[in-house]
Amino acid sequence: MSRLSAAVPAQRYLADSQVLFYLNDAVTQLLEHKDEYTQFGLVRYFAEYFSSVKNSNHVLFREFNYIRATQHNRASFIRVFWRCFRQIGKSGELLSVLEYRSLLQLLCPDFPLEVVQSTARIVLMDDATDCLMSFTDFIYAFQLQLYYQEFLDGVLLIYQDLLAGKSPNTVIVPTSTSVEQLLSAAAEENEKEERQQDGVESSTLSQCVDALCERFKCSHPSTACMKEILEQTDKVSYFSFLMSLSKHESINQTIGALPSKAEVLIDPEMDQELDKLIAQISVSPSSNSSGSAVGALKEAPRRASPRRNVHHRRRMEVESDGSTEETDSSEN
Amino acid sequence: MSDKEKRRAAVMPSGMPAGKATKPDSDREFLAQAGVGDLLLGAILKMVEARSDDPVGFLADHFCNLASVTDGGAAGCGDEEPPASGPSGAGALEQQRLNRALWHLRLAHHSQRSAFSNNVLVAFDLLNITGCQRREGEAPGGPDGPCSDGPIGAGGGGVRGGLYTQTLQCLCSEGGVPASTSAPLLQRLCCQDHEAVPYDVFRYGVLTCAVFSDYIRQAQRLYAEVCCPDQGPASRALCLTVLGTLKDALETSQGCDANCCLNANTRSNTSLEANTKALCYLQASARISPHNLAQTMVGAQTRGPGGNMDAKEFENAAAELFITRVKLVS
């Protein structure tokens, strides 16, 4: 508790805290499921709601607009995704864009394809986006893309202006819809002018990005980290810059959703649990431990029409705090 | 009719046929009926008052606390520790009241004086069981609100001495003060178990413990500044100088209280009084200003006793300076 914080006016404090957003959502959810939550107890409902926001369990099965609404929600979603699916990384399975999207849709029914495609462009450096990706590569790029989406869009505009030889000072931060067009335009341009493949002057981009950060309202990676990355080479392309950002440990720590790359797949307690389960299952001859997990996941999107079940699932979550609680404890 | 239907029927405005209510209206009615507005207003006010750095966490704790009160402490939520089971009946109930009182006392830092005072009042009423039970029928203002707006502690009520002492102990240990350091302070503040502690004394004790915890933390930091972490404990000469400066400053600020009392006796102008007080505090803080401290420390480096002083000894000496200025209760 900061002793100087009393100087902040109440309205500023409320606006900065984003707490009104959560209060608003809590009441909206309450009205959607009036009867259920009235029985549950209103005070208890609000207690559960804010506890789940605090513990980052609140984004499960919520709509994408909710997930991207605050930086805390974005970080929470990244963490939930990692917790739910890190076993895939462990098995060394490589998945495609559509498969990753299916996984994401298990957690967020309307998760858009574009975000997954943008992530794939970071991993695969803009070429051959139908290639398969490892879980580790994907999740760090996904983290960058989801958490800093608006900033990355701004950088892309600057980059394209620099490529075209224009002065990038008049950059307007794009809305999310126009980004796709911009990206495809960029792709075409790259094909046309092969010599531009190696990108733009790092120092120029660094200056422009610095200027962008100064007037940027949304969050962005620390300027020191970006400077460090851009000082390493003379020329840089947009996607190699993003790739370096996604692999930067200090940026990862700032977001605080994922462990360091070395530890991203380590989870001894979960392994023990799985070993136990597998030992139980392997008694029956029809099961196959190695391939079955991903096979089941690939089929999952077809089977699950999550919208229909969201209501039910949320209730279970509220009543028992269900499986997420278990994974929580296994981490510590 | 099931519970749910009853509730829905109650929500409908009496003159209106059930089917015709438009949705926003019924939502509004529902929220008003359920008291959601008041519930959230109370939470937001508390939050703004406390200016917590983690508002979401604050709201989670706030609602959990409220829920545990309405559920009779049967359920804790999320990461809260489970309520103490075991000693049933009065002991458990008292522990629960103590926990809730401590929770209120933690809400705002003592420097935010009006918020802190409100919370002390709420905590006092929670612990002042007999007084509360007597007044509960008259003021149904929710289980957590102050029991009445009337003069507190009047009418012979008061917190049981043992409970009061326990509250102070918890405050000190939560504030990061080692028990050995806080023991002499608590000796001065504590009351006998059978005594009934009135509000004024309760507030004085709680505020002193809160300030003391801050003071000890500052003293610990001060020691860390004086000693170089790589070179082991700090030299005794330096520590004594720092403590001496601290003592000077404390005496200066206390002197101003005495002056003010004198002024009050001679019924002089109140604004003049306030000015004198402010001047004294400024003088006191000038005495412990980094510049002044550095100068005296430079002088001390060449003379003074040899040897070292460890962190605990420094902390005890600093605590003693504070404690001798705390007036004895009872």
PDB file of N, CA, C and O in Angstrom, chain B residues 158-216:
ATOM      1  N   GLY B 158     -17.128  -1.805  26.282  1.00  0.00           N
ATOM      2  CA  GLY B 158     -15.701  -1.741  26.039  1.00  0.00           C
ATOM      3  C   GLY B 158     -15.194  -3.102  25.639  1.00  0.00           C
ATOM      4  O   GLY B 158     -15.850  -4.110  25.888  1.00  0.00           O
ATOM      5  N   VAL B 159     -14.028  -3.111  24.999  1.00  0.00           N
ATOM      6  CA  VAL B 159     -13.441  -4.374  24.565  1.00  0.00           C
ATOM      7  C   VAL B 159     -12.775  -5.031  25.760  1.00  0.00           C
ATOM      8  O   VAL B 159     -12.121  -4.351  26.561  1.00  0.00           O
ATOM      9  N   ARG B 160     -12.933  -6.331  25.859  1.00  0.00           N
ATOM     10  CA  ARG B 160     -12.287  -7.058  26.942  1.00  0.00           C
ATOM     11  C   ARG B 160     -10.772  -6.880  26.850  1.00  0.00           C
ATOM     12  O   ARG B 160     -10.198  -6.929  25.744  1.00  0.00           O
ATOM     13  N   GLY B 161     -10.132  -6.662  27.987  1.00  0.00           N
ATOM     14  CA  GLY B 161      -8.704  -6.348  28.005  1.00  0.00           C
ATOM     15  C   GLY B 161      -7.849  -7.385  27.275  1.00  0.00           C
ATOM     16  O   GLY B 161      -6.932  -7.040  26.538  1.00  0.00           O
ATOM     17  N   GLY B 162      -8.178  -8.677  27.479  1.00  0.00           N
ATOM     18  CA  GLY B 162      -7.398  -9.735  26.844  1.00  0.00           C
ATOM     19  C   GLY B 162      -7.465  -9.647  25.334  1.00  0.00           C
ATOM     20  O   GLY B 162      -6.448  -9.783  24.621  1.00  0.00           O
ATOM     21  N   LEU B 163      -8.663  -9.371  24.848  1.00  0.00           N
ATOM     22  CA  LEU B 163      -8.875  -9.297  23.399  1.00  0.00           C
ATOM     23  C   LEU B 163      -8.123  -8.107  22.822  1.00  0.00           C
ATOM     24  O   LEU B 163      -7.529  -8.179  21.739  1.00  0.00           O
ATOM     25  N   TYR B 164      -8.162  -7.008  23.565  1.00  0.00           N
ATOM     26  CA  TYR B 164      -7.460  -5.790  23.150  1.00  0.00           C
ATOM     27  C   TYR B 164      -5.965  -6.051  23.038  1.00  0.00           C
ATOM     28  O   TYR B 164      -5.325  -5.719  22.033  1.00  0.00           O
ATOM     29  N   THR B 165      -5.403  -6.717  24.064  1.00  0.00           N
ATOM     30  CA  THR B 165      -3.975  -7.004  24.042  1.00  0.00           C
ATOM     31  C   THR B 165      -3.623  -7.926  22.876  1.00  0.00           C
ATOM     32  O   THR B 165      -2.619  -7.738  22.192  1.00  0.00           O
ATOM     33  N   GLN B 166      -4.503  -8.895  22.652  1.00  0.00           N
ATOM     34  CA  GLN B 166      -4.279  -9.835  21.544  1.00  0.00           C
ATOM     35  C   GLN B 166      -4.276  -9.097  20.205  1.00  0.00           C
ATOM     36  O   GLN B 166      -3.462  -9.384  19.325  1.00  0.00           O
ATOM     37  N   THR B 167      -5.195  -8.139  20.057  1.00  0.00           N
ATOM     38  CA  THR B 167      -5.255  -7.341  18.834  1.00  0.00           C
ATOM     39  C   THR B 167      -3.933  -6.618  18.607  1.00  0.00           C
ATOM     40  O   THR B 167      -3.383  -6.623  17.502  1.00  0.00           O
ATOM     41  N   LEU B 168      -3.415  -5.996  19.676  1.00  0.00           N
ATOM     42  CA  LEU B 168      -2.167  -5.255  19.544  1.00  0.00           C
ATOM     43  C   LEU B 168      -1.012  -6.187  19.176  1.00  0.00           C
ATOM     44  O   LEU B 168      -0.183  -5.859  18.329  1.00  0.00           O
ATOM     45  N   GLN B 169      -0.995  -7.371  19.806  1.00  0.00           N
ATOM     46  CA  GLN B 169       0.062  -8.340  19.484  1.00  0.00           C
ATOM     47  C   GLN B 169       0.036  -8.702  18.006  1.00  0.00           C
ATOM     48  O   GLN B 169       1.067  -8.708  17.323  1.00  0.00           O
ATOM     49  N   CYS B 170      -1.182  -8.981  17.516  1.00  0.00           N
ATOM     50  CA  CYS B 170      -1.316  -9.369  16.106  1.00  0.00           C
ATOM     51  C   CYS B 170      -0.862  -8.233  15.200  1.00  0.00           C
ATOM     52  O   CYS B 170      -0.179  -8.453  14.206  1.00  0.00           O
ATOM     53  N   LEU B 171      -1.261  -7.012  15.537  1.00  0.00           N
ATOM     54  CA  LEU B 171      -0.894  -5.863  14.705  1.00  0.00           C
ATOM     55  C   LEU B 171       0.625  -5.735  14.605  1.00  0.00           C
ATOM     56  O   LEU B 171       1.168  -5.518  13.523  1.00  0.00           O
ATOM     57  N   CYS B 172       1.299  -5.897  15.738  1.00  0.00           N
ATOM     58  CA  CYS B 172       2.754  -5.758  15.731  1.00  0.00           C
ATOM     59  C   CYS B 172       3.393  -6.874  14.922  1.00  0.00           C
ATOM     60  O   CYS B 172       4.297  -6.632  14.126  1.00  0.00           O
ATOM     61  N   SER B 173       2.931  -8.111  15.124  1.00  0.00           N
ATOM     62  CA  SER B 173       3.602  -9.203  14.423  1.00  0.00           C
ATOM     63  C   SER B 173       3.289  -9.154  12.928  1.00  0.00           C
ATOM     64  O   SER B 173       4.141  -9.445  12.098  1.00  0.00           O
ATOM     65  N   GLU B 174       2.062  -8.717  12.571  1.00  0.00           N
ATOM     66  CA  GLU B 174       1.756  -8.562  11.145  1.00  0.00           C
ATOM     67  C   GLU B 174       2.581  -7.442  10.532  1.00  0.00           C
ATOM     68  O   GLU B 174       2.885  -7.459   9.341  1.00  0.00           O
ATOM     69  N   GLY B 175       2.897  -6.440  11.373  1.00  0.00           N
ATOM     70  CA  GLY B 175       3.691  -5.317  10.885  1.00  0.00           C
ATOM     71  C   GLY B 175       5.165  -5.660  10.749  1.00  0.00           C
ATOM     72  O   GLY B 175       5.975  -4.802  10.440  1.00  0.00           O
ATOM     73  N   GLY B 176       5.508  -6.911  11.007  1.00  0.00           N
ATOM     74  CA  GLY B 176       6.889  -7.337  10.824  1.00  0.00           C
ATOM     75  C   GLY B 176       7.796  -7.015  11.994  1.00  0.00           C
ATOM     76  O   GLY B 176       9.022  -7.014  11.862  1.00  0.00           O
ATOM     77  N   VAL B 177       7.203  -6.739  13.136  1.00  0.00           N
ATOM     78  CA  VAL B 177       8.019  -6.436  14.310  1.00  0.00           C
ATOM     79  C   VAL B 177       8.237  -7.730  15.086  1.00  0.00           C
ATOM     80  O   VAL B 177       7.276  -8.414  15.431  1.00  0.00           O
ATOM     81  N   PRO B 178       9.493  -8.095  15.368  1.00  0.00           N
ATOM     82  CA  PRO B 178       9.750  -9.310  16.156  1.00  0.00           C
ATOM     83  C   PRO B 178       9.131  -9.180  17.548  1.00  0.00           C
ATOM     84  O   PRO B 178       9.083  -8.077  18.104  1.00  0.00           O
ATOM     85  N   ALA B 179       8.666 -10.306  18.075  1.00  0.00           N
ATOM     86  CA  ALA B 179       7.967 -10.285  19.366  1.00  0.00           C
ATOM     87  C   ALA B 179       8.844  -9.693  20.456  1.00  0.00           C
ATOM     88  O   ALA B 179       8.369  -8.953  21.321  1.00  0.00           O
ATOM     89  N   SER B 180      10.161  -9.980  20.392  1.00  0.00           N
ATOM     90  CA  SER B 180      11.045  -9.485  21.453  1.00  0.00           C
ATOM     91  C   SER B 180      11.130  -7.955  21.429  1.00  0.00           C
ATOM     92  O   SER B 180      11.287  -7.321  22.460  1.00  0.00           O
ATOM     93  N   THR B 181      11.000  -7.382  20.224  1.00  0.00           N
ATOM     94  CA  THR B 181      11.079  -5.922  20.116  1.00  0.00           C
ATOM     95  C   THR B 181       9.789  -5.260  20.587  1.00  0.00           C
ATOM     96  O   THR B 181       9.811  -4.187  21.199  1.00  0.00           O
ATOM     97  N   SER B 182       8.666  -5.910  20.287  1.00  0.00           N
ATOM     98  CA  SER B 182       7.393  -5.265  20.606  1.00  0.00           C
ATOM     99  C   SER B 182       6.972  -5.507  22.058  1.00  0.00           C
ATOM    100  O   SER B 182       6.116  -4.804  22.580  1.00  0.00           O
ATOM    101  N   ALA B 183       7.595  -6.501  22.717  1.00  0.00           N
ATOM    102  CA  ALA B 183       7.158  -6.852  24.075  1.00  0.00           C
ATOM    103  C   ALA B 183       7.160  -5.663  25.038  1.00  0.00           C
ATOM    104  O   ALA B 183       6.164  -5.435  25.734  1.00  0.00           O
ATOM    105  N   PRO B 184       8.254  -4.873  25.091  1.00  0.00           N
ATOM    106  CA  PRO B 184       8.226  -3.742  26.029  1.00  0.00           C
ATOM    107  C   PRO B 184       7.122  -2.732  25.713  1.00  0.00           C
ATOM    108  O   PRO B 184       6.521  -2.158  26.638  1.00  0.00           O
ATOM    109  N   LEU B 185       6.831  -2.535  24.441  1.00  0.00           N
ATOM    110  CA  LEU B 185       5.757  -1.613  24.058  1.00  0.00           C
ATOM    111  C   LEU B 185       4.416  -2.148  24.545  1.00  0.00           C
ATOM    112  O   LEU B 185       3.611  -1.422  25.144  1.00  0.00           O
ATOM    113  N   LEU B 186       4.194  -3.444  24.299  1.00  0.00           N
ATOM    114  CA  LEU B 186       2.915  -4.035  24.684  1.00  0.00           C
ATOM    115  C   LEU B 186       2.740  -4.002  26.198  1.00  0.00           C
ATOM    116  O   LEU B 186       1.625  -3.849  26.700  1.00  0.00           O
ATOM    117  N   GLN B 187       3.863  -4.101  26.914  1.00  0.00           N
ATOM    118  CA  GLN B 187       3.784  -4.005  28.367  1.00  0.00           C
ATOM    119  C   GLN B 187       3.193  -2.663  28.798  1.00  0.00           C
ATOM    120  O   GLN B 187       2.427  -2.575  29.738  1.00  0.00           O
ATOM    121  N   ARG B 188       3.594  -1.631  28.074  1.00  0.00           N
ATOM    122  CA  ARG B 188       3.091  -0.299  28.411  1.00  0.00           C
ATOM    123  C   ARG B 188       1.627  -0.137  28.016  1.00  0.00           C
ATOM    124  O   ARG B 188       0.894   0.619  28.651  1.00  0.00           O
ATOM    125  N   LEU B 189       1.233  -0.796  26.930  1.00  0.00           N
ATOM    126  CA  LEU B 189      -0.108  -0.564  26.393  1.00  0.00           C
ATOM    127  C   LEU B 189      -1.160  -1.526  26.919  1.00  0.00           C
ATOM    128  O   LEU B 189      -2.349  -1.253  26.848  1.00  0.00           O
ATOM    129  N   CYS B 190      -0.708  -2.690  27.405  1.00  0.00           N
ATOM    130  CA  CYS B 190      -1.674  -3.750  27.652  1.00  0.00           C
ATOM    131  C   CYS B 190      -2.598  -3.443  28.832  1.00  0.00           C
ATOM    132  O   CYS B 190      -2.296  -2.617  29.688  1.00  0.00           O
ATOM    133  N   CYS B 191      -3.725  -4.100  28.823  1.00  0.00           N
ATOM    134  CA  CYS B 191      -4.685  -3.967  29.908  1.00  0.00           C
ATOM    135  C   CYS B 191      -4.908  -5.343  30.517  1.00  0.00           C
ATOM    136  O   CYS B 191      -4.652  -6.358  29.868  1.00  0.00           O
ATOM    137  N   GLN B 192      -5.424  -5.379  31.718  1.00  0.00           N
ATOM    138  CA  GLN B 192      -5.745  -6.659  32.350  1.00  0.00           C
ATOM    139  C   GLN B 192      -6.919  -7.299  31.616  1.00  0.00           C
ATOM    140  O   GLN B 192      -7.759  -6.599  31.047  1.00  0.00           O
ATOM    141  N   ASP B 193      -6.929  -8.631  31.663  1.00  0.00           N
ATOM    142  CA  ASP B 193      -7.949  -9.374  30.921  1.00  0.00           C
ATOM    143  C   ASP B 193      -9.359  -8.968  31.333  1.00  0.00           C
ATOM    144  O   ASP B 193     -10.270  -8.918  30.514  1.00  0.00           O
ATOM    145  N   HIS B 194      -9.541  -8.669  32.631  1.00  0.00           N
ATOM    146  CA  HIS B 194     -10.910  -8.399  33.113  1.00  0.00           C
ATOM    147  C   HIS B 194     -11.347  -6.962  32.865  1.00  0.00           C
ATOM    148  O   HIS B 194     -12.502  -6.622  33.026  1.00  0.00           O
ATOM    149  N   GLU B 195     -10.410  -6.120  32.469  1.00  0.00           N
ATOM    150  CA  GLU B 195     -10.761  -4.717  32.265  1.00  0.00           C
ATOM    151  C   GLU B 195     -11.565  -4.537  30.982  1.00  0.00           C
ATOM    152  O   GLU B 195     -11.415  -5.291  30.025  1.00  0.00           O
ATOM    153  N   ALA B 196     -12.416  -3.516  30.963  1.00  0.00           N
ATOM    154  CA  ALA B 196     -13.118  -3.157  29.736  1.00  0.00           C
ATOM    155  C   ALA B 196     -12.426  -1.936  29.146  1.00  0.00           C
ATOM    156  O   ALA B 196     -12.306  -0.901  29.788  1.00  0.00           O
ATOM    157  N   VAL B 197     -11.929  -2.098  27.935  1.00  0.00           N
ATOM    158  CA  VAL B 197     -11.124  -1.040  27.318  1.00  0.00           C
ATOM    159  C   VAL B 197     -12.036  -0.082  26.559  1.00  0.00           C
ATOM    160  O   VAL B 197     -12.710  -0.498  25.614  1.00  0.00           O
ATOM    161  N   PRO B 198     -12.082   1.188  26.948  1.00  0.00           N
ATOM    162  CA  PRO B 198     -12.935   2.135  26.228  1.00  0.00           C
ATOM    163  C   PRO B 198     -12.336   2.502  24.864  1.00  0.00           C
ATOM    164  O   PRO B 198     -11.166   2.225  24.604  1.00  0.00           O
ATOM    165  N   TYR B 199     -13.136   3.147  24.054  1.00  0.00           N
ATOM    166  CA  TYR B 199     -12.739   3.427  22.671  1.00  0.00           C
ATOM    167  C   TYR B 199     -11.450   4.238  22.593  1.00  0.00           C
ATOM    168  O   TYR B 199     -10.565   3.924  21.789  1.00  0.00           O
ATOM    169  N   ASP B 200     -11.325   5.285  23.414  1.00  0.00           N
ATOM    170  CA  ASP B 200     -10.150   6.154  23.341  1.00  0.00           C
ATOM    171  C   ASP B 200      -8.859   5.367  23.543  1.00  0.00           C
ATOM    172  O   ASP B 200      -7.887   5.539  22.812  1.00  0.00           O
ATOM    173  N   VAL B 201      -8.886   4.505  24.547  1.00  0.00           N
ATOM    174  CA  VAL B 201      -7.693   3.713  24.848  1.00  0.00           C
ATOM    175  C   VAL B 201      -7.431   2.728  23.711  1.00  0.00           C
ATOM    176  O   VAL B 201      -6.288   2.549  23.278  1.00  0.00           O
ATOM    177  N   PHE B 202      -8.504   2.119  23.219  1.00  0.00           N
ATOM    178  CA  PHE B 202      -8.381   1.157  22.122  1.00  0.00           C
ATOM    179  C   PHE B 202      -7.722   1.825  20.921  1.00  0.00           C
ATOM    180  O   PHE B 202      -6.779   1.309  20.327  1.00  0.00           O
ATOM    181  N   ARG B 203      -8.219   3.015  20.579  1.00  0.00           N
ATOM    182  CA  ARG B 203      -7.705   3.725  19.410  1.00  0.00           C
ATOM    183  C   ARG B 203      -6.239   4.099  19.630  1.00  0.00           C
ATOM    184  O   ARG B 203      -5.408   3.952  18.729  1.00  0.00           O
ATOM    185  N   TYR B 204      -5.939   4.561  20.835  1.00  0.00           N
ATOM    186  CA  TYR B 204      -4.563   4.941  21.147  1.00  0.00           C
ATOM    187  C   TYR B 204      -3.623   3.743  20.989  1.00  0.00           C
ATOM    188  O   TYR B 204      -2.563   3.838  20.368  1.00  0.00           O
ATOM    189  N   GLY B 205      -4.052   2.598  21.526  1.00  0.00           N
ATOM    190  CA  GLY B 205      -3.228   1.395  21.448  1.00  0.00           C
ATOM    191  C   GLY B 205      -3.004   0.951  20.011  1.00  0.00           C
ATOM    192  O   GLY B 205      -1.873   0.683  19.590  1.00  0.00           O
ATOM    193  N   VAL B 206      -4.085   0.925  19.255  1.00  0.00           N
ATOM    194  CA  VAL B 206      -3.998   0.449  17.875  1.00  0.00           C
ATOM    195  C   VAL B 206      -3.119   1.385  17.044  1.00  0.00           C
ATOM    196  O   VAL B 206      -2.235   0.947  16.295  1.00  0.00           O
ATOM    197  N   LEU B 207      -3.351   2.689  17.197  1.00  0.00           N
ATOM    198  CA  LEU B 207      -2.582   3.655  16.421  1.00  0.00           C
ATOM    199  C   LEU B 207      -1.107   3.586  16.788  1.00  0.00           C
ATOM    200  O   LEU B 207      -0.228   3.599  15.914  1.00  0.00           O
ATOM    201  N   THR B 208      -0.823   3.460  18.093  1.00  0.00           N
ATOM    202  CA  THR B 208       0.574   3.389  18.525  1.00  0.00           C
ATOM    203  C   THR B 208       1.257   2.169  17.918  1.00  0.00           C
ATOM    204  O   THR B 208       2.386   2.261  17.438  1.00  0.00           O
ATOM    205  N   CYS B 209       0.565   1.032  17.924  1.00  0.00           N
ATOM    206  CA  CYS B 209       1.170  -0.172  17.358  1.00  0.00           C
ATOM    207  C   CYS B 209       1.405  -0.011  15.857  1.00  0.00           C
ATOM    208  O   CYS B 209       2.427  -0.461  15.329  1.00  0.00           O
ATOM    209  N   ALA B 210       0.460   0.629  15.172  1.00  0.00           N
ATOM    210  CA  ALA B 210       0.615   0.816  13.732  1.00  0.00           C
ATOM    211  C   ALA B 210       1.812   1.721  13.441  1.00  0.00           C
ATOM    212  O   ALA B 210       2.626   1.431  12.560  1.00  0.00           O
ATOM    213  N   VAL B 211       1.917   2.810  14.195  1.00  0.00           N
ATOM    214  CA  VAL B 211       3.046   3.728  13.988  1.00  0.00           C
ATOM    215  C   VAL B 211       4.351   3.045  14.373  1.00  0.00           C
ATOM    216  O   VAL B 211       5.368   3.182  13.695  1.00  0.00           O
ATOM    217  N   PHE B 212       4.309   2.279  15.461  1.00  0.00           N
ATOM    218  CA  PHE B 212       5.508   1.587  15.935  1.00  0.00           C
ATOM    219  C   PHE B 212       6.024   0.616  14.869  1.00  0.00           C
ATOM    220  O   PHE B 212       7.232   0.546  14.613  1.00  0.00           O
ATOM    221  N   SER B 213       5.110  -0.118  14.237  1.00  0.00           N
ATOM    222  CA  SER B 213       5.526  -1.063  13.196  1.00  0.00           C
ATOM    223  C   SER B 213       6.243  -0.321  12.070  1.00  0.00           C
ATOM    224  O   SER B 213       7.284  -0.776  11.577  1.00  0.00           O
ATOM    225  N   ASP B 214       5.678   0.811  11.665  1.00  0.00           N
ATOM    226  CA  ASP B 214       6.318   1.615  10.627  1.00  0.00           C
ATOM    227  C   ASP B 214       7.694   2.088  11.081  1.00  0.00           C
ATOM    228  O   ASP B 214       8.661   2.041  10.326  1.00  0.00           O
ATOM    229  N   TYR B 215       7.731   2.545  12.321  1.00  0.00           N
ATOM    230  CA  TYR B 215       8.968   3.091  12.874  1.00  0.00           C
ATOM    231  C   TYR B 215      10.064   2.035  12.886  1.00  0.00           C
ATOM    232  O   TYR B 215      11.210   2.293  12.501  1.00  0.00           O
ATOM    233  N   ILE B 216       9.702   0.828  13.316  1.00  0.00           N
ATOM    234  CA  ILE B 216      10.705  -0.245  13.388  1.00  0.00           C
ATOM    235  C   ILE B 216      11.194  -0.619  11.993  1.00  0.00           C
ATOM    236  O   ILE B 216      12.388  -0.835  11.770  1.00  0.00           O
TER     237      ILE B 216
END
